[in-house]
CSV table of C-alpha atoms and ligand atoms in Angstrom, one decimal:
chain,number,residue,atom,x,y,z
V,148,MET,CA,-83.3,-326.9,202.0
V,149,ALA,CA,-84.6,-325.6,198.7
V,150,ALA,CA,-87.3,-323.0,199.1
V,151,LYS,CA,-89.5,-324.3,196.3
V,152,LYS,CA,-92.5,-322.0,196.4
V,153,ALA,CA,-90.5,-318.8,196.3
V,154,PHE,CA,-88.5,-320.0,193.3
V,155,GLU,CA,-91.3,-321.7,191.2
V,156,GLN,CA,-92.5,-320.2,187.9
V,157,ALA,CA,-95.8,-318.5,188.3
V,158,THR,CA,-98.2,-315.9,186.8
V,159,VAL,CA,-98.3,-312.9,189.0
V,160,GLY,CA,-100.6,-310.0,188.1
V,161,GLY,CA,-101.0,-311.2,184.6
V,162,ILE,CA,-97.2,-311.6,184.0
V,163,GLU,CA,-95.4,-315.0,183.7
V,164,VAL,CA,-92.4,-314.8,186.0
V,165,LYS,CA,-89.6,-317.3,186.6
V,166,ASN,CA,-89.9,-316.9,190.4
V,167,ARG,CA,-92.0,-315.0,192.9
V,168,MET,CA,-89.2,-312.7,194.0
V,169,VAL,CA,-89.9,-309.1,192.9
V,170,ARG,CA,-87.7,-306.0,193.2
V,171,SER,CA,-90.0,-303.4,194.7
V,172,ALA,CA,-89.9,-299.9,193.1
V,173,THR,CA,-86.6,-298.1,194.1
V,174,PHE,CA,-86.0,-294.6,192.9
V,175,GLU,CA,-82.6,-294.5,191.2
V,176,GLY,CA,-82.0,-290.7,191.2
V,177,THR,CA,-79.5,-291.2,188.4
V,178,ALA,CA,-81.4,-290.3,185.2
V,179,LYS,CA,-79.4,-288.4,182.6
V,180,ASP,CA,-81.3,-285.5,181.0
V,181,LYS,CA,-84.4,-287.0,182.6
V,182,LYS,CA,-83.9,-290.3,180.6
V,183,VAL,CA,-82.7,-293.8,181.4
V,184,SER,CA,-78.9,-293.5,181.9
V,185,ASP,CA,-76.1,-296.1,181.7
V,186,ARG,CA,-76.1,-296.1,185.6
V,187,ILE,CA,-79.7,-297.1,185.6
V,188,LEU,CA,-79.1,-299.8,183.0
V,189,ASP,CA,-76.2,-301.2,185.1
V,190,MET,CA,-78.2,-301.2,188.3
V,191,HIS,CA,-81.0,-303.1,186.7
V,192,ARG,CA,-78.7,-305.5,184.7
V,193,GLU,CA,-77.1,-306.5,188.0
V,194,LEU,CA,-80.5,-307.3,189.5
V,195,ALA,CA,-81.5,-309.4,186.5
V,196,GLU,CA,-78.2,-311.3,186.6
V,197,GLY,CA,-79.0,-311.9,190.2
V,198,GLU,CA,-82.1,-313.9,189.2
V,199,VAL,CA,-84.8,-311.4,190.4
V,200,GLY,CA,-88.0,-312.6,188.8
V,201,LEU,CA,-89.5,-309.2,188.1
V,202,ILE,CA,-88.2,-305.6,188.6
V,203,ILE,CA,-90.5,-302.7,189.3
V,204,THR,CA,-88.6,-299.5,188.3
V,205,GLY,CA,-88.1,-296.6,190.6
V,206,TYR,CA,-90.9,-294.1,190.0
V,207,PHE,CA,-91.1,-292.4,186.6
V,208,CYS,CA,-92.7,-288.9,186.4
V,209,VAL,CA,-95.7,-288.9,184.2
V,210,SER,CA,-97.1,-285.4,184.4
V,211,LYS,CA,-96.1,-281.9,183.3
V,212,THR,CA,-97.8,-280.6,186.5
V,213,ASP,CA,-95.2,-282.5,188.6
V,214,ASN,CA,-91.9,-281.1,190.0
V,215,PRO,CA,-89.5,-284.1,189.4
V,216,ALA,CA,-86.3,-284.1,191.5
V,217,LYS,CA,-82.9,-284.2,189.8
V,218,GLY,CA,-82.2,-287.7,188.5
V,219,THR,CA,-85.8,-288.6,187.9
V,220,VAL,CA,-86.8,-290.5,184.7
V,221,VAL,CA,-89.5,-288.3,183.1
V,222,ILE,CA,-91.7,-290.0,180.6
V,223,THR,CA,-94.0,-287.1,179.6
V,224,ASP,CA,-93.0,-287.4,175.9
V,225,ASP,CA,-91.9,-289.9,173.3
V,226,ALA,CA,-88.3,-288.9,173.7
V,227,ALA,CA,-88.2,-291.2,176.7
V,228,ILE,CA,-89.1,-294.3,174.7
V,229,PRO,CA,-85.6,-295.3,173.3
V,230,GLY,CA,-84.0,-295.3,176.8
V,231,MET,CA,-86.9,-297.2,178.2
V,232,GLU,CA,-86.7,-299.7,175.3
V,233,LYS,CA,-83.0,-300.3,176.1
V,234,LEU,CA,-83.9,-300.9,179.7
V,235,ALA,CA,-86.6,-303.4,178.9
V,236,GLN,CA,-84.3,-305.3,176.4
V,237,THR,CA,-81.5,-305.4,178.9
V,238,ILE,CA,-83.7,-307.0,181.6
V,239,HIS,CA,-85.5,-309.4,179.2
V,240,GLU,CA,-82.1,-310.8,178.0
V,241,HIS,CA,-81.9,-312.4,181.5
V,242,GLY,CA,-85.4,-313.8,181.5
V,243,THR,CA,-86.5,-311.2,184.1
V,244,LYS,CA,-89.7,-309.2,183.6
V,245,ILE,CA,-90.0,-305.4,184.1
V,246,VAL,CA,-92.9,-303.1,185.2
V,247,ALA,CA,-92.6,-299.3,185.2
V,248,GLN,CA,-93.9,-297.4,188.2
V,249,LEU,CA,-95.9,-294.4,187.2
V,250,ASN,CA,-96.1,-291.5,189.7
V,251,HIS,CA,-96.9,-287.9,190.4
V,252,ALA,CA,-95.0,-286.7,193.5
V,253,GLY,CA,-97.5,-284.0,194.6
V,254,VAL,CA,-96.2,-282.2,197.6
V,255,GLN,CA,-93.6,-284.9,198.5
V,256,LEU,CA,-90.7,-283.1,196.9
V,257,PHE,CA,-87.0,-283.6,197.5
V,258,ALA,CA,-85.9,-280.4,195.7
V,259,PRO,CA,-87.3,-276.9,195.5
V,260,ALA,CA,-90.4,-276.7,193.2
V,261,ARG,CA,-89.9,-275.1,189.9
V,262,GLY,CA,-93.6,-274.5,189.4
V,263,PRO,CA,-96.9,-274.7,191.2
V,264,VAL,CA,-97.2,-277.7,193.5
V,265,TYR,CA,-100.6,-279.5,193.1
V,266,GLY,CA,-102.6,-281.7,195.5
V,267,PRO,CA,-106.1,-282.8,196.1
V,268,SER,CA,-106.8,-279.9,198.4
V,269,ASP,CA,-104.9,-277.0,199.9
V,270,VAL,CA,-103.9,-278.8,203.1
V,271,VAL,CA,-100.4,-277.8,204.2
V,272,ASP,CA,-97.9,-280.8,204.1
V,273,SER,CA,-96.4,-281.2,207.6
V,274,ILE,CA,-93.0,-282.2,206.3
V,275,SER,CA,-92.3,-279.9,203.3
V,276,GLY,CA,-94.5,-277.0,204.6
V,277,ILE,CA,-96.0,-276.7,201.1
V,278,LYS,CA,-99.6,-275.7,200.7
V,279,PRO,CA,-100.6,-277.3,197.4
V,280,VAL,CA,-102.9,-275.8,194.8
V,281,PRO,CA,-106.0,-278.0,194.5
V,282,PHE,CA,-106.4,-279.6,191.0
V,283,THR,CA,-109.5,-278.4,189.2
V,284,GLU,CA,-111.7,-281.2,187.8
V,285,ASP,CA,-110.5,-280.4,184.2
V,286,GLN,CA,-106.9,-280.7,185.5
V,287,ILE,CA,-107.8,-284.1,187.0
V,288,HIS,CA,-109.1,-285.2,183.6
V,289,ASP,CA,-105.8,-284.1,182.0
V,290,LEU,CA,-103.8,-285.9,184.6
V,291,VAL,CA,-105.7,-289.2,183.9
V,292,THR,CA,-104.9,-288.7,180.3
V,293,GLU,CA,-101.2,-288.2,181.1
V,294,PHE,CA,-101.1,-291.4,183.1
V,295,GLY,CA,-102.7,-293.2,180.1
V,296,GLU,CA,-100.1,-291.7,177.7
V,297,ALA,CA,-97.3,-292.7,180.0
V,298,ALA,CA,-98.6,-296.3,180.0
V,299,ASP,CA,-98.8,-296.2,176.3
V,300,ARG,CA,-95.1,-295.2,176.0
V,301,THR,CA,-94.2,-297.9,178.5
V,302,GLN,CA,-96.0,-300.5,176.5
V,303,LYS,CA,-94.4,-299.3,173.2
V,304,ALA,CA,-91.0,-299.6,174.9
V,305,GLY,CA,-91.6,-303.3,175.6
V,306,PHE,CA,-92.3,-303.3,179.3
V,307,ASP,CA,-94.4,-306.1,180.7
V,308,GLY,CA,-96.8,-303.8,182.6
V,309,VAL,CA,-97.2,-300.7,184.7
V,310,GLN,CA,-97.6,-300.0,188.4
V,311,ILE,CA,-99.6,-297.0,189.5
V,312,HIS,CA,-97.9,-295.5,192.6
V,313,ALA,CA,-100.7,-294.7,195.1
V,314,ALA,CA,-98.7,-295.3,198.3
V,315,HIS,CA,-96.3,-293.5,200.6
V,316,GLY,CA,-97.8,-290.0,200.6
V,317,TYR,CA,-97.3,-289.1,196.9
V,318,LEU,CA,-100.2,-287.5,195.0
V,319,LEU,CA,-102.5,-290.5,194.5
V,320,SER,CA,-101.9,-291.5,198.1
V,321,GLN,CA,-102.9,-288.0,199.1
V,322,PHE,CA,-106.1,-288.4,197.2
V,323,VAL,CA,-107.0,-291.5,199.2
V,324,SER,CA,-106.1,-289.9,202.5
V,325,PRO,CA,-109.0,-288.2,204.3
V,326,VAL,CA,-106.4,-285.8,205.9
V,327,CYS,CA,-105.2,-284.5,202.5
V,328,ASN,CA,-108.3,-284.8,200.5
V,329,LYS,CA,-111.0,-282.3,201.6
V,330,ARG,CA,-112.8,-282.2,198.2
V,331,THR,CA,-116.6,-282.1,198.1
V,332,ASP,CA,-116.8,-282.8,194.3
V,333,ALA,CA,-116.8,-286.2,192.6
V,334,TYR,CA,-113.1,-286.8,193.7
V,335,GLY,CA,-113.5,-286.6,197.4
V,336,GLY,CA,-115.7,-287.3,200.4
V,337,ASN,CA,-115.6,-291.0,201.1
V,338,PRO,CA,-113.2,-293.9,200.2
V,339,LEU,CA,-114.8,-294.6,196.8
V,340,LYS,CA,-114.9,-290.9,195.8
V,341,ASN,CA,-111.3,-290.4,197.1
V,342,SER,CA,-110.1,-293.3,194.9
V,343,ARG,CA,-112.2,-292.3,191.8
V,344,ILE,CA,-109.1,-290.7,190.2
V,345,ILE,CA,-107.2,-294.0,190.5
V,346,LEU,CA,-110.2,-295.9,189.0
V,347,GLU,CA,-110.2,-293.5,186.1
V,348,ILE,CA,-106.5,-293.9,185.5
V,349,LEU,CA,-106.9,-297.7,185.6
V,350,HIS,CA,-109.7,-297.5,182.9
V,351,GLU,CA,-107.7,-295.1,180.8
V,352,ILE,CA,-104.7,-297.3,180.7
V,353,LYS,CA,-106.7,-300.4,179.9
V,354,LYS,CA,-108.5,-298.5,177.2
V,355,ARG,CA,-105.3,-297.4,175.6
V,356,CYS,CA,-103.1,-300.5,176.1
V,357,GLY,CA,-105.7,-303.2,175.9
V,358,LYS,CA,-107.5,-305.0,178.7
V,359,ASN,CA,-104.8,-307.7,178.9
V,360,TYR,CA,-102.0,-305.2,179.5
V,361,PRO,CA,-101.1,-305.7,183.2
V,362,VAL,CA,-101.8,-302.8,185.5
V,363,TRP,CA,-100.6,-303.0,189.0
V,364,ILE,CA,-101.0,-300.7,192.0
V,365,LYS,CA,-98.9,-300.0,195.1
V,366,LEU,CA,-101.3,-299.1,197.9
V,367,ASN,CA,-100.9,-298.3,201.6
V,368,CYS,CA,-102.8,-300.6,203.9
V,369,SER,CA,-102.6,-297.7,206.4
V,370,ASP,CA,-100.9,-294.3,206.4
V,371,PHE,CA,-100.1,-294.9,210.1
V,372,HIS,CA,-101.1,-291.3,210.7
V,373,PRO,CA,-99.9,-290.2,214.2
V,374,ALA,CA,-103.6,-289.3,215.2
V,375,GLY,CA,-105.0,-292.3,213.2
V,376,GLN,CA,-106.7,-289.9,210.6
V,377,GLY,CA,-105.1,-290.9,207.4
V,378,LEU,CA,-106.0,-293.9,205.1
V,379,ASN,CA,-106.9,-296.7,207.5
V,380,PRO,CA,-107.1,-300.5,207.0
V,381,ASP,CA,-110.9,-300.5,206.5
V,382,ASP,CA,-110.8,-297.9,203.7
V,383,PHE,CA,-107.8,-299.7,202.2
V,384,LEU,CA,-109.9,-302.8,201.9
V,385,ILE,CA,-112.8,-300.9,200.3
V,386,ILE,CA,-110.5,-299.3,197.8
V,387,ALA,CA,-108.5,-302.4,197.0
V,388,LYS,CA,-111.6,-304.5,196.5
V,389,GLU,CA,-113.1,-301.9,194.2
V,390,LEU,CA,-109.9,-301.8,192.1
V,391,ALA,CA,-109.9,-305.6,191.9
V,392,ARG,CA,-113.5,-305.5,190.7
V,393,ASN,CA,-112.4,-303.1,188.0
V,394,GLY,CA,-109.6,-305.3,186.7
V,395,ILE,CA,-106.4,-304.3,188.5
V,396,ASP,CA,-104.0,-307.2,188.0
V,397,ALA,CA,-101.9,-306.9,191.2
V,398,ILE,CA,-101.9,-305.0,194.4
V,399,GLU,CA,-98.6,-304.5,196.2
V,400,VAL,CA,-99.4,-303.8,199.9
V,401,SER,CA,-97.3,-301.2,201.6
V,402,GLY,CA,-97.9,-298.6,204.3
V,403,GLY,CA,-96.7,-295.4,205.9
V,404,THR,CA,-95.7,-291.9,204.7
V,405,LEU,CA,-93.0,-289.5,205.6
V,406,SER,CA,-95.3,-287.9,208.2
V,407,GLY,CA,-96.7,-291.2,209.5
V,408,LYS,CA,-95.8,-293.1,212.7
V,409,TYR,CA,-93.9,-295.4,210.5
V,410,LEU,CA,-92.0,-294.8,207.3
V,411,PRO,CA,-92.6,-297.2,204.3
V,412,SER,CA,-88.9,-298.3,204.9
V,413,ARG,CA,-88.8,-299.3,208.5
V,414,SER,CA,-85.9,-300.2,210.8
V,415,LYS,CA,-84.5,-303.7,211.3
V,416,LYS,CA,-86.7,-304.5,214.3
V,417,HIS,CA,-89.7,-304.7,212.0
V,418,ALA,CA,-90.0,-307.8,209.8
V,419,ALA,CA,-92.7,-308.6,207.2
V,420,TYR,CA,-94.6,-305.6,208.6
V,421,HIS,CA,-97.6,-305.6,206.3
V,422,LEU,CA,-98.2,-309.3,206.4
V,423,GLU,CA,-101.5,-309.3,208.2
V,424,HIS,CA,-103.1,-306.8,205.8
V,425,ALA,CA,-101.7,-308.5,202.7
V,426,LYS,CA,-102.8,-311.9,203.9
V,427,GLN,CA,-106.4,-310.7,204.5
V,428,LEU,CA,-106.6,-308.9,201.2
V,429,ALA,CA,-105.3,-312.0,199.4
V,430,THR,CA,-108.3,-314.0,200.6
V,431,GLU,CA,-110.8,-311.4,199.4
V,432,VAL,CA,-109.6,-310.5,195.8
V,433,ASP,CA,-108.8,-312.3,192.6
V,434,ALA,CA,-106.0,-309.9,191.8
V,435,SER,CA,-102.5,-311.0,192.8
V,436,VAL,CA,-101.4,-309.6,196.2
V,437,ILE,CA,-97.7,-308.8,196.6
V,438,LEU,CA,-96.2,-308.2,200.1
V,439,VAL,CA,-93.4,-305.6,200.6
V,440,GLY,CA,-91.5,-304.4,203.7
V,441,GLY,CA,-88.9,-306.0,205.9
V,442,LEU,CA,-88.5,-309.3,204.1
V,443,ARG,CA,-85.0,-310.5,204.8
V,444,SER,CA,-85.2,-314.2,205.4
V,445,ILE,CA,-85.8,-316.8,202.7
V,446,ASP,CA,-87.4,-319.2,205.2
V,447,THR,CA,-89.9,-316.5,206.3
V,448,ILE,CA,-90.6,-315.7,202.6
V,449,ASP,CA,-91.1,-319.3,201.7
V,450,GLN,CA,-93.4,-319.8,204.7
V,451,ILE,CA,-95.5,-316.8,203.7
V,452,LEU,CA,-95.8,-317.9,200.1
V,453,SER,CA,-96.6,-321.5,201.1
V,454,GLU,CA,-99.1,-320.7,203.9
V,455,THR,CA,-101.1,-317.7,202.5
V,456,ASP,CA,-102.7,-316.6,199.2
V,457,ILE,CA,-100.0,-314.0,198.7
V,458,ALA,CA,-98.7,-314.4,195.2
V,459,ALA,CA,-95.3,-312.8,195.5
V,460,ILE,CA,-93.0,-310.9,197.8
V,461,SER,CA,-91.0,-307.8,196.9
V,462,MET,CA,-87.9,-306.3,198.3
V,463,SER,CA,-86.1,-303.0,197.9
V,464,ARG,CA,-83.2,-302.4,200.4
V,465,PRO,CA,-82.0,-306.0,200.6
V,466,LEU,CA,-81.5,-305.9,196.8
V,467,ILE,CA,-79.7,-302.5,197.0
V,468,ARG,CA,-77.1,-304.1,199.4
V,469,GLU,CA,-77.0,-307.4,197.6
V,470,PRO,CA,-78.3,-307.3,194.0
V,471,GLY,CA,-77.3,-311.0,193.7
V,472,LEU,CA,-79.4,-312.0,196.8
V,473,VAL,CA,-82.0,-314.1,195.1
V,474,LYS,CA,-79.3,-316.1,193.2
V,475,ARG,CA,-77.4,-316.6,196.4
V,476,TRP,CA,-80.6,-318.0,198.1
V,477,MET,CA,-81.3,-320.1,195.0
V,478,GLU,CA,-77.8,-321.6,195.3
V,479,GLY,CA,-78.5,-322.7,198.8
V,480,ASP,CA,-76.8,-320.0,200.8
V,481,ASP,CA,-79.8,-319.2,203.0
V,482,ARG,CA,-78.3,-316.7,205.4
V,483,ASP,CA,-80.5,-313.7,205.9
V,484,ALA,CA,-80.1,-310.6,203.7
V,485,GLU,CA,-77.1,-308.5,204.7
V,486,CYS,CA,-79.1,-305.2,204.6
V,487,ILE,CA,-79.4,-303.7,208.1
V,488,ALA,CA,-82.3,-301.4,207.2
V,489,CYS,CA,-80.4,-298.3,208.2
V,490,ASN,CA,-81.8,-296.2,205.3
V,491,GLY,CA,-78.4,-294.9,204.3
V,492,CYS,CA,-79.3,-295.6,200.7
V,493,PHE,CA,-81.6,-292.6,200.4
V,494,ASN,CA,-78.8,-290.7,198.7
V,495,PRO,CA,-79.4,-287.4,196.9
V,496,ASN,CA,-76.6,-288.3,194.5
V,497,GLY,CA,-78.2,-291.5,193.5
V,498,THR,CA,-79.4,-294.6,195.3
V,499,LYS,CA,-76.4,-296.6,196.7
V,500,CYS,CA,-75.8,-298.7,199.8
V,501,PHE,CA,-74.2,-296.7,202.5
V,502,PHE,CA,-71.5,-299.4,202.9
V,503,THR,CA,-70.2,-298.8,199.4
V,504,LEU,CA,-69.5,-295.1,200.0
V,505,GLY,CA,-66.2,-293.4,200.7
V,506,GLU,CA,-65.6,-291.8,204.1
V,507,GLU,CA,-66.5,-288.2,203.0
V,508,GLU,CA,-69.8,-289.3,201.5
V,509,LYS,CA,-70.6,-291.4,204.5
V,510,ALA,CA,-70.4,-288.3,206.7
V,511,VAL,CA,-72.9,-286.5,204.6
V,512,GLN,CA,-75.2,-289.6,204.5
V,513,LYS,CA,-75.1,-289.9,208.3
V,514,GLU,CA,-76.9,-286.5,208.5
V,515,ILE,CA,-79.6,-287.7,206.1
V,516,MET,CA,-80.0,-290.9,208.1
V,517,LYS,CA,-80.3,-288.9,211.3
V,518,PHE,CA,-83.1,-286.9,209.7
V,519,MET,CA,-84.8,-290.1,208.4
V,520,SER,CA,-84.8,-291.7,211.8
V,521,SER,CA,-86.3,-288.6,213.3
V,522,LEU,CA,-89.3,-289.2,211.1
V,523,GLY,CA,-90.7,-292.6,212.1
V,524,GLY,CA,-90.5,-296.3,212.3
V,525,HIS,CA,-87.6,-296.6,214.6
S,140,FMN,C1,-83.6,-295.7,198.1
S,140,FMN,C2,-85.1,-296.1,198.1
S,140,FMN,C3,-85.9,-295.6,197.1
S,140,FMN,C4,-87.2,-296.0,197.0
S,140,FMN,N1,-88.0,-295.6,196.0
S,140,FMN,C5,-89.3,-296.0,195.8
S,140,FMN,C6,-90.0,-295.6,194.7
S,140,FMN,O1,-89.6,-295.0,193.7
S,140,FMN,N2,-91.3,-296.1,194.7
S,140,FMN,C7,-91.9,-296.8,195.7
S,140,FMN,O2,-93.1,-297.2,195.6
S,140,FMN,N3,-91.2,-297.1,196.7
S,140,FMN,C8,-89.9,-296.8,196.9
S,140,FMN,N4,-89.1,-297.2,197.9
S,140,FMN,C9,-89.8,-298.0,199.0
S,140,FMN,C10,-89.6,-299.5,198.7
S,140,FMN,O3,-90.1,-299.9,197.5
S,140,FMN,C11,-90.2,-300.4,199.8
S,140,FMN,O4,-91.6,-300.2,199.7
S,140,FMN,C12,-89.7,-300.1,201.2
S,140,FMN,O5,-88.3,-299.8,201.2
S,140,FMN,C13,-89.9,-301.3,202.1
S,140,FMN,O6,-89.3,-302.5,201.6
S,140,FMN,P1,-87.8,-303.1,202.0
S,140,FMN,O7,-87.9,-303.3,203.5
S,140,FMN,O8,-87.7,-304.3,201.2
S,140,FMN,O9,-86.8,-302.0,201.7
S,140,FMN,C14,-87.8,-296.8,198.0
S,140,FMN,C15,-87.0,-297.3,199.0
S,140,FMN,C16,-85.6,-297.0,199.1
S,140,FMN,C17,-84.8,-297.6,200.2
S,141,SF4,S1,-77.7,-298.4,203.2
S,141,SF4,FE1,-78.5,-299.6,204.9
S,141,SF4,S2,-80.7,-299.9,204.3
S,141,SF4,FE2,-79.7,-299.2,202.5
S,141,SF4,S3,-79.1,-301.1,201.4
S,141,SF4,FE3,-77.3,-300.5,202.7
S,141,SF4,S4,-77.6,-301.6,204.6
S,141,SF4,FE4,-79.6,-301.6,203.6
């Protein structure tokens, strides 16, 4: 049975796509000299050959105040543009669209910091143990400019749009968390003040790139804080609606942090786990709403797209395991995705499905998987 809604052409977040199947941002960890490498090109080419409608890149580092881990693509100067250009061209050759995810990691580091680690306030991070240095207001203005400059480079490189990463406990997610943001100035105190930095980034990008350049956001519907104190669904709605009023083109609804009850990448027993929040949001905003998390069945995906106002779905792990998954489904093989949501692809040597590793590498990865499952969502 053809799953028509999922595979129809559409406009999602201001971008014309050949289908509603998006690859959610997936950190590659394989940049060479902080630039797009052949491995990154190959990974994305395979996805485009596999008929993914639009790819959101793994997060790119946009700020000199960040401490990017090894293998991160850093786009803080124009030297990044030629590699990005090659990536956009490679993807476009297959009729697939590409959006760059713009991020500042804040305290959520996967390698020792080389410089000061910044945050909204000096609240110790429960996972890394880092006590961040609060940004001054002047530094916040500089950071807003850096996001704008990064978007400018992305547009020059031929990308179809950008996505601001404000989910999963990274810097902007920390700003919208009442646990991490204790500021009493213009950038903290209630949901609208906590999200002011994001609004300023949105306006800065639109000012530089033009109001028609698509700006998307990935936002938590809840941090799933163990004591219920992080970003909650009510604040999420306030922030998402304010962003929509201010011209955000698409909102990808995610949830969880490394210290939350649930990780953003949950175990297999959880399916379509942000559906209710995405469904509600989609009835309240004009911006396109994209649902991520635990989507493995084409029948479920098609049902969601047919019965709700959600514009597109996005997947990460299913497409790590099977880059050709969308094509397989389009060709009528509608078995569920083979990914078992074990999180063995969080690999410090570069993102790869656990099942493609040699025995020695598997042993190392098993330790990382043990750590991940000690965190949440299992
Ligand atoms: C290896 C790996 C790297 C990821 N990197 C990013 C990232 O750079 N930015 C982001 O927003 N989410 C990232 N995610 C989260 C995914 O985009 C997605 O939100 C999450 O895995 C749930 O979707 P899934 O069930 O389809 O995997 C990553 C996930 C994995 C497994
Ligand atoms: S390592 Fe596990 S979670 Fe990651 S892609 Fe492979 S099967 Fe899926």
